[in-house]
């Protein structure tokens, strides 16, 4: 492209320069801070709202899930507890039966011994009374 | 009208000023004071509408204020602000074009012209500058924005390229093409 085909740069610069009556308008800095503050407050409010909404959704999901799963889990949980109790009770009953094998004869012998001792003390008391 | 800044900064702005002192950033009040004409001029030359340019100026400084803590002091502050202003002006210009398309056509370019009496020579020169500005305003946005950034804001080709997001070589071609279009447009109007 030939320079003669182009518009002169210096003329262009002079033409684009601001005229005396084209002064910039008043820029009020006092308007900037409230705008920023309002923007900041709005951002904080928006973030807080979003957090609350997300937290609410999370809680609702947890509670809903728990409610739904409870109907499925409760019978299974009860069955597990019952099985556990049976599992403990059966060995305990066997143990008690084994202990019972020893306890019954011993009780019988002790009873006989106590009876014999009672009879003997009773007879000795009667003899002593007769002698005196 | 005129540059009349409210220099009593509000508290958040004062805090920002103190923060900028700690981070090595310039005082934002001084930034606004020193660059208002530049930002307004970029917007005015891209849009050709004073009211819209004033709005773009405020929006530019508002955006700059919000992003000021992220501004890299190693970059040219002037180029950074001009880039924001140019983008804002382009967006505003598109909105303005849509708005004008809905309404009856108006002669916006003439709104910039001064109607106060002036000496004859000055009047001729002023009219001449007005014709050039109208020709610039009539350029397609693709050429108008680089022309304004280069010849009004005095940005380098690389800075213009960074501001408009195009490769420097492309911007160089667009500047040449824009000047050629201007010459053709003004030649058709009678200017050699």
Short mmCIF file of C-alpha atoms in Angstrom, two decimals:
data_model
loop_
_atom_site.label_atom_id
_atom_site.label_comp_id
_atom_site.label_asym_id
_atom_site.label_seq_id
_atom_site.Cartn_x
_atom_site.Cartn_y
_atom_site.Cartn_z
CA UNK A 1 0.00 0.00 0.00
CA UNK A 2 1.47 3.35 -1.08
CA UNK A 3 1.87 6.14 1.52
CA UNK A 4 0.06 8.51 -0.90
CA UNK A 5 -3.01 6.31 -0.65
CA UNK A 6 -3.07 6.69 3.12
CA UNK A 7 -4.51 9.46 5.22
CA UNK A 8 -1.80 11.57 6.86
CA UNK A 9 -0.99 10.42 10.40
CA UNK A 10 -0.27 13.88 11.84
CA UNK A 11 -3.54 15.29 10.46
CA UNK A 12 -5.34 12.32 11.92
CA UNK A 13 -3.76 12.87 15.34
CA UNK A 14 -4.68 16.58 15.30
CA UNK A 15 -8.22 15.81 14.23
CA UNK A 16 -8.76 13.22 16.91
CA UNK A 17 -7.39 15.40 19.71
CA UNK A 18 -10.05 16.58 22.16
CA UNK A 19 -11.34 20.08 21.50
CA UNK A 20 -11.57 22.64 24.27
CA UNK A 21 -15.30 22.07 24.55
CA UNK A 22 -14.93 18.31 24.65
CA UNK A 23 -13.76 18.10 28.21
CA UNK A 24 -14.30 14.94 30.12
CA UNK A 25 -17.38 14.79 32.34
CA UNK A 26 -17.24 14.83 36.08
CA UNK A 27 -16.17 11.51 37.54
CA UNK A 28 -17.35 11.17 41.11
CA UNK A 29 -15.13 8.85 43.09
CA UNK A 30 -17.71 8.93 45.85
CA UNK A 31 -19.91 6.89 43.57
CA UNK A 32 -17.31 4.18 43.13
CA UNK A 33 -17.02 2.92 46.70
CA UNK A 34 -20.74 2.47 47.38
CA UNK A 35 -21.03 0.73 44.04
CA UNK A 36 -18.19 -1.56 44.99
CA UNK A 37 -19.63 -2.04 48.47
CA UNK A 38 -23.05 -2.83 47.08
CA UNK A 39 -21.47 -5.18 44.61
CA UNK A 40 -19.48 -6.82 47.44
CA UNK A 41 -22.54 -7.11 49.67
CA UNK A 42 -24.52 -8.60 46.83
CA UNK A 43 -21.72 -11.08 46.16
CA UNK A 44 -21.58 -12.07 49.84
CA UNK A 45 -25.36 -12.40 50.00
CA UNK A 46 -25.34 -14.48 46.85
CA UNK A 47 -22.58 -16.74 48.18
CA UNK A 48 -24.34 -17.10 51.54
CA UNK A 49 -27.61 -17.92 49.80
CA UNK A 50 -25.91 -20.49 47.62
CA UNK A 51 -24.22 -22.09 50.66
CA UNK A 52 -27.50 -22.24 52.59
CA UNK A 53 -29.30 -23.72 49.61
CA UNK A 54 -26.60 -26.36 49.11
CA UNK A 55 -26.56 -27.19 52.83
CA UNK A 56 -30.35 -27.49 52.84
CA UNK A 57 -30.26 -29.78 49.82
CA UNK A 58 -27.56 -31.92 51.46
CA UNK A 59 -29.55 -32.26 54.70
CA UNK A 60 -32.72 -33.07 52.77
CA UNK A 61 -30.85 -35.76 50.79
CA UNK A 62 -29.42 -37.28 53.98
CA UNK A 63 -32.74 -37.32 55.83
CA UNK A 64 -34.62 -38.60 52.81
CA UNK A 65 -32.08 -41.34 52.23
CA UNK A 66 -32.19 -42.35 55.88
CA UNK A 67 -36.00 -42.46 55.83
CA UNK A 68 -36.09 -44.55 52.67
CA UNK A 69 -33.35 -46.91 53.80
CA UNK A 70 -34.78 -47.36 57.31
CA UNK A 71 -37.75 -49.33 55.95
CA UNK A 72 -35.32 -51.63 54.17
CA UNK A 73 -32.68 -51.78 56.88
CA UNK A 74 -34.87 -52.11 60.00
CA UNK A 75 -36.07 -55.72 59.36
CA UNK A 76 -32.59 -56.77 58.37
CA UNK A 77 -31.16 -55.08 61.46
CA UNK A 78 -33.74 -56.79 63.72
CA UNK A 79 -33.02 -60.15 62.11
CA UNK A 80 -29.29 -59.62 62.64
CA UNK A 81 -29.83 -58.74 66.30
CA UNK A 82 -32.04 -61.84 66.78
CA UNK A 83 -29.45 -64.06 65.13
CA UNK A 84 -26.78 -62.60 67.36
CA UNK A 85 -28.87 -63.22 70.47
CA UNK A 86 -29.57 -66.84 69.43
CA UNK A 87 -25.90 -67.34 68.71
CA UNK A 88 -25.08 -66.27 72.27
CA UNK A 89 -27.98 -68.08 73.96
CA UNK A 90 -27.31 -71.55 72.47
CA UNK A 91 -23.71 -71.90 73.77
CA UNK A 92 -24.79 -70.42 77.08
CA UNK A 93 -27.55 -73.03 77.42
CA UNK A 94 -25.11 -75.83 76.59
CA UNK A 95 -22.69 -74.55 79.20
CA UNK A 96 -25.44 -74.36 81.79
CA UNK A 97 -26.48 -77.95 80.97
CA UNK A 98 -22.91 -79.16 81.49
CA UNK A 99 -22.69 -77.31 84.80
CA UNK A 100 -26.06 -78.84 85.78
CA UNK A 101 -24.61 -82.35 85.38
CA UNK A 102 -22.20 -81.64 88.23
CA UNK A 103 -24.42 -79.44 90.34
CA UNK A 104 -27.34 -81.91 90.80
CA UNK A 105 -25.34 -84.84 92.39
CA UNK A 106 -23.34 -82.46 94.56
CA UNK A 107 -26.53 -80.86 95.81
CA UNK A 108 -27.94 -84.30 96.58
CA UNK A 109 -24.83 -85.39 98.52
CA UNK A 110 -24.77 -82.09 100.41
CA UNK A 111 -28.41 -82.48 101.36
CA UNK A 112 -27.84 -86.02 102.62
CA UNK A 113 -24.80 -84.92 104.58
CA UNK A 114 -26.71 -82.04 106.17
CA UNK A 115 -29.56 -84.37 107.12
CA UNK A 116 -27.20 -86.88 108.68
CA UNK A 117 -25.43 -84.17 110.65
CA UNK A 118 -28.74 -82.81 111.89
CA UNK A 119 -29.88 -86.25 113.00
CA UNK A 120 -26.61 -86.87 114.79
CA UNK A 121 -26.68 -83.54 116.65
CA UNK A 122 -30.27 -84.17 117.63
CA UNK A 123 -29.50 -87.62 119.04
CA UNK A 124 -26.44 -86.33 120.93
CA UNK A 125 -28.56 -83.60 122.54
CA UNK A 126 -31.15 -86.14 123.70
CA UNK A 127 -28.46 -88.42 125.27
CA UNK A 128 -26.92 -85.49 127.13
CA UNK A 129 -30.30 -84.54 128.58
CA UNK A 130 -30.95 -88.07 129.81
CA UNK A 131 -27.51 -88.38 131.48
CA UNK A 132 -27.92 -85.14 133.40
CA UNK B 1 -18.74 19.89 32.52
CA UNK B 2 -15.05 19.76 33.26
CA UNK B 3 -12.73 17.68 35.33
CA UNK B 4 -13.99 18.20 38.83
CA UNK B 5 -13.09 15.23 40.91
CA UNK B 6 -14.44 14.73 44.38
CA UNK B 7 -11.16 14.36 46.18
CA UNK B 8 -12.61 13.47 49.56
CA UNK B 9 -12.53 9.73 49.11
CA UNK B 10 -15.04 7.56 50.94
CA UNK B 11 -13.76 5.06 53.47
CA UNK B 12 -13.56 1.99 51.22
CA UNK B 13 -11.72 4.05 48.63
CA UNK B 14 -9.41 5.33 51.36
CA UNK B 15 -8.78 1.73 52.37
CA UNK B 16 -8.09 0.86 48.77
CA UNK B 17 -5.69 3.77 48.59
CA UNK B 18 -3.85 2.55 51.67
CA UNK B 19 -3.79 -0.96 50.25
CA UNK B 20 -2.41 0.29 46.97
CA UNK B 21 0.37 2.05 48.83
CA UNK B 22 1.32 -1.27 50.36
CA UNK B 23 1.17 -3.17 47.05
CA UNK B 24 2.99 -0.55 45.01
CA UNK B 25 -0.10 0.37 43.03
CA UNK B 26 -0.72 4.05 42.31
CA UNK B 27 -3.39 5.97 44.17
CA UNK B 28 -6.71 5.35 42.42
CA UNK B 29 -7.86 8.93 42.87
CA UNK B 30 -4.79 10.13 41.03
CA UNK B 31 -5.33 7.49 38.34
CA UNK B 32 -8.83 8.81 37.70
CA UNK B 33 -7.66 12.43 37.77
CA UNK B 34 -4.81 11.80 35.33
CA UNK B 35 -6.67 9.59 32.87
CA UNK B 36 -10.22 10.94 32.71
CA UNK B 37 -9.62 12.87 29.48
CA UNK B 38 -7.87 9.90 27.90
CA UNK B 39 -10.65 7.44 28.77
CA UNK B 40 -13.39 9.87 27.81
CA UNK B 41 -11.60 10.75 24.57
CA UNK B 42 -11.23 7.10 23.56
CA UNK B 43 -14.91 6.50 24.22
CA UNK B 44 -15.95 9.69 22.44
CA UNK B 45 -13.86 9.02 19.36
CA UNK B 46 -15.07 5.41 19.11
CA UNK B 47 -18.72 6.23 19.80
CA UNK B 48 -19.08 9.79 18.48
CA UNK B 49 -21.63 10.43 21.21
CA UNK B 50 -20.87 12.51 24.29
CA UNK B 51 -23.52 11.07 26.54
CA UNK B 52 -22.57 7.50 25.73
CA UNK B 53 -18.89 8.39 26.10
CA UNK B 54 -19.56 9.83 29.56
CA UNK B 55 -21.31 6.63 30.58
CA UNK B 56 -18.46 4.56 29.21
CA UNK B 57 -16.00 6.71 31.18
CA UNK B 58 -17.80 6.01 34.43
CA UNK B 59 -18.14 2.31 33.64
CA UNK B 60 -14.47 2.11 32.74
CA UNK B 61 -13.34 3.60 36.04
CA UNK B 62 -15.81 1.49 37.97
CA UNK B 63 -14.46 -1.68 36.33
CA UNK B 64 -10.89 -0.48 36.80
CA UNK B 65 -11.61 0.19 40.48
CA UNK B 66 -12.98 -3.30 40.98
CA UNK B 67 -10.05 -4.90 39.17
CA UNK B 68 -7.42 -2.53 40.53
CA UNK B 69 -5.97 -4.96 43.07
CA UNK B 70 -5.40 -7.43 40.20
CA UNK B 71 -3.68 -4.84 38.01
CA UNK B 72 -0.07 -5.71 37.27
CA UNK B 73 2.03 -2.55 37.85
CA UNK B 74 4.58 -3.89 35.35
CA UNK B 75 2.04 -3.20 32.58
CA UNK B 76 1.31 0.26 31.25
CA UNK B 77 -1.54 1.74 33.28
CA UNK B 78 -2.48 3.94 30.34
CA UNK B 79 -2.73 0.93 28.00
CA UNK B 80 -4.67 -1.03 30.63
CA UNK B 81 -7.26 1.73 31.05
CA UNK B 82 -7.50 2.37 27.31
CA UNK B 83 -8.10 -1.34 26.72
CA UNK B 84 -10.95 -1.35 29.25
CA UNK B 85 -12.37 1.86 27.78
CA UNK B 86 -12.14 0.55 24.20
CA UNK B 87 -13.91 -2.69 25.09
CA UNK B 88 -16.60 -0.80 26.98
CA UNK B 89 -17.01 1.65 24.11
CA UNK B 90 -17.30 -1.14 21.55
CA UNK B 91 -19.98 -2.85 23.66
CA UNK B 92 -21.80 0.44 24.19
CA UNK B 93 -21.48 1.25 20.49
CA UNK B 94 -23.11 -2.02 19.50
CA UNK B 95 -25.94 -1.43 21.97
CA UNK B 96 -26.28 2.13 20.65
CA UNK B 97 -26.43 0.89 17.05
CA UNK B 98 -29.21 -1.54 17.94
CA UNK B 99 -31.06 1.23 19.78
CA UNK B 100 -30.69 3.63 16.84
CA UNK B 101 -31.91 0.98 14.43
CA UNK B 102 -35.11 0.77 16.44
CA UNK B 103 -35.58 4.55 16.53
CA UNK B 104 -35.60 7.23 13.84
CA UNK B 105 -32.11 8.04 12.49
CA UNK B 106 -30.42 11.01 14.14
CA UNK B 107 -27.31 12.93 13.20
CA UNK B 108 -25.13 11.98 16.12
CA UNK B 109 -21.87 13.10 14.54
CA UNK B 110 -23.07 16.69 14.36
CA UNK B 111 -23.74 16.67 18.08
CA UNK B 112 -20.01 16.87 18.71
CA UNK B 113 -19.50 19.94 16.55
CA UNK B 114 -19.06 23.27 18.25
CA UNK B 115 -21.60 25.90 17.25
CA UNK B 116 -20.00 28.81 19.10
CA UNK B 117 -18.70 31.65 16.92
CA UNK B 118 -14.97 31.49 16.10
CA UNK B 119 -12.50 33.29 13.86
CA UNK B 120 -12.67 32.25 10.21
CA UNK B 121 -9.41 30.30 10.11
CA UNK B 122 -10.14 28.52 13.30
CA UNK B 123 -13.61 27.80 12.01
CA UNK B 124 -12.24 26.27 8.83
CA UNK B 125 -9.70 24.20 10.76
CA UNK B 126 -12.38 23.13 13.19
CA UNK B 127 -14.69 22.14 10.36
CA UNK B 128 -11.85 20.23 8.79
CA UNK B 129 -11.16 18.35 12.03
CA UNK B 130 -14.87 17.73 12.37
CA UNK B 131 -14.97 16.18 8.90
CA UNK B 132 -12.05 13.90 9.74
CA UNK B 133 -13.67 12.87 13.01
CA UNK B 134 -16.95 12.14 11.25
CA UNK B 135 -15.05 10.07 8.71
CA UNK B 136 -13.36 8.17 11.55
CA UNK B 137 -16.73 7.67 13.24
CA UNK B 138 -18.08 6.27 9.97
CA UNK B 139 -15.30 3.68 9.66
CA UNK B 140 -16.21 0.07 10.38
CA UNK B 141 -15.53 -0.85 14.01
CA UNK B 142 -12.78 -3.22 12.86
CA UNK B 143 -10.68 -0.25 11.70
CA UNK B 144 -12.11 2.51 13.88
CA UNK B 145 -11.00 1.07 17.22
CA UNK B 146 -7.33 0.51 16.26
CA UNK B 147 -7.23 3.96 14.60
CA UNK B 148 -8.51 5.65 17.77
CA UNK B 149 -6.23 3.68 20.08
CA UNK B 150 -3.20 4.35 17.90
CA UNK B 151 -3.74 7.99 16.86
CA UNK B 152 -5.77 9.33 19.77
CA UNK B 153 -4.37 7.33 22.70
CA UNK B 154 -0.86 7.11 21.22
CA UNK B 155 -0.59 3.42 22.08
CA UNK B 156 2.04 1.37 20.30
CA UNK B 157 0.90 -1.19 17.74
CA UNK B 158 1.69 -3.93 20.26
CA UNK B 159 -0.39 -2.22 22.95
CA UNK B 160 -3.28 -1.74 20.51
CA UNK B 161 -3.00 -5.41 19.57
CA UNK B 162 -3.13 -6.42 23.24
CA UNK B 163 -6.12 -4.13 23.84
CA UNK B 164 -8.19 -5.44 20.94
CA UNK B 165 -6.96 -9.03 21.23
CA UNK B 166 -5.55 -9.34 17.72
CA UNK B 167 -2.00 -10.08 16.50
CA UNK B 168 0.21 -6.97 16.04
CA UNK B 169 0.66 -7.73 12.34
CA UNK B 170 -3.11 -7.79 11.87
CA UNK B 171 -3.46 -4.49 13.71
CA UNK B 172 -0.73 -2.98 11.52
CA UNK B 173 -2.64 -3.97 8.40
CA UNK B 174 -5.91 -2.69 9.86
CA UNK B 175 -4.31 0.68 10.64
CA UNK B 176 -3.10 1.01 7.05
CA UNK B 177 -6.43 -0.11 5.67
CA UNK B 178 -8.25 2.31 7.99
CA UNK B 179 -6.11 5.23 6.85
CA UNK B 180 -6.71 4.26 3.23
CA UNK B 181 -10.44 4.16 3.83
CA UNK B 182 -10.28 7.57 5.50
CA UNK B 183 -8.39 9.06 2.59
CA UNK B 184 -10.87 7.63 0.11
CA UNK B 185 -13.85 8.78 2.17
CA UNK B 186 -12.54 12.34 2.57
CA UNK B 187 -11.41 12.52 -1.06
CA UNK B 188 -14.95 11.73 -2.15
CA UNK B 189 -16.13 14.62 0.08
CA UNK B 190 -13.71 16.96 -1.68
CA UNK B 191 -10.64 16.85 0.55
CA UNK B 192 -7.48 15.91 -1.41
#
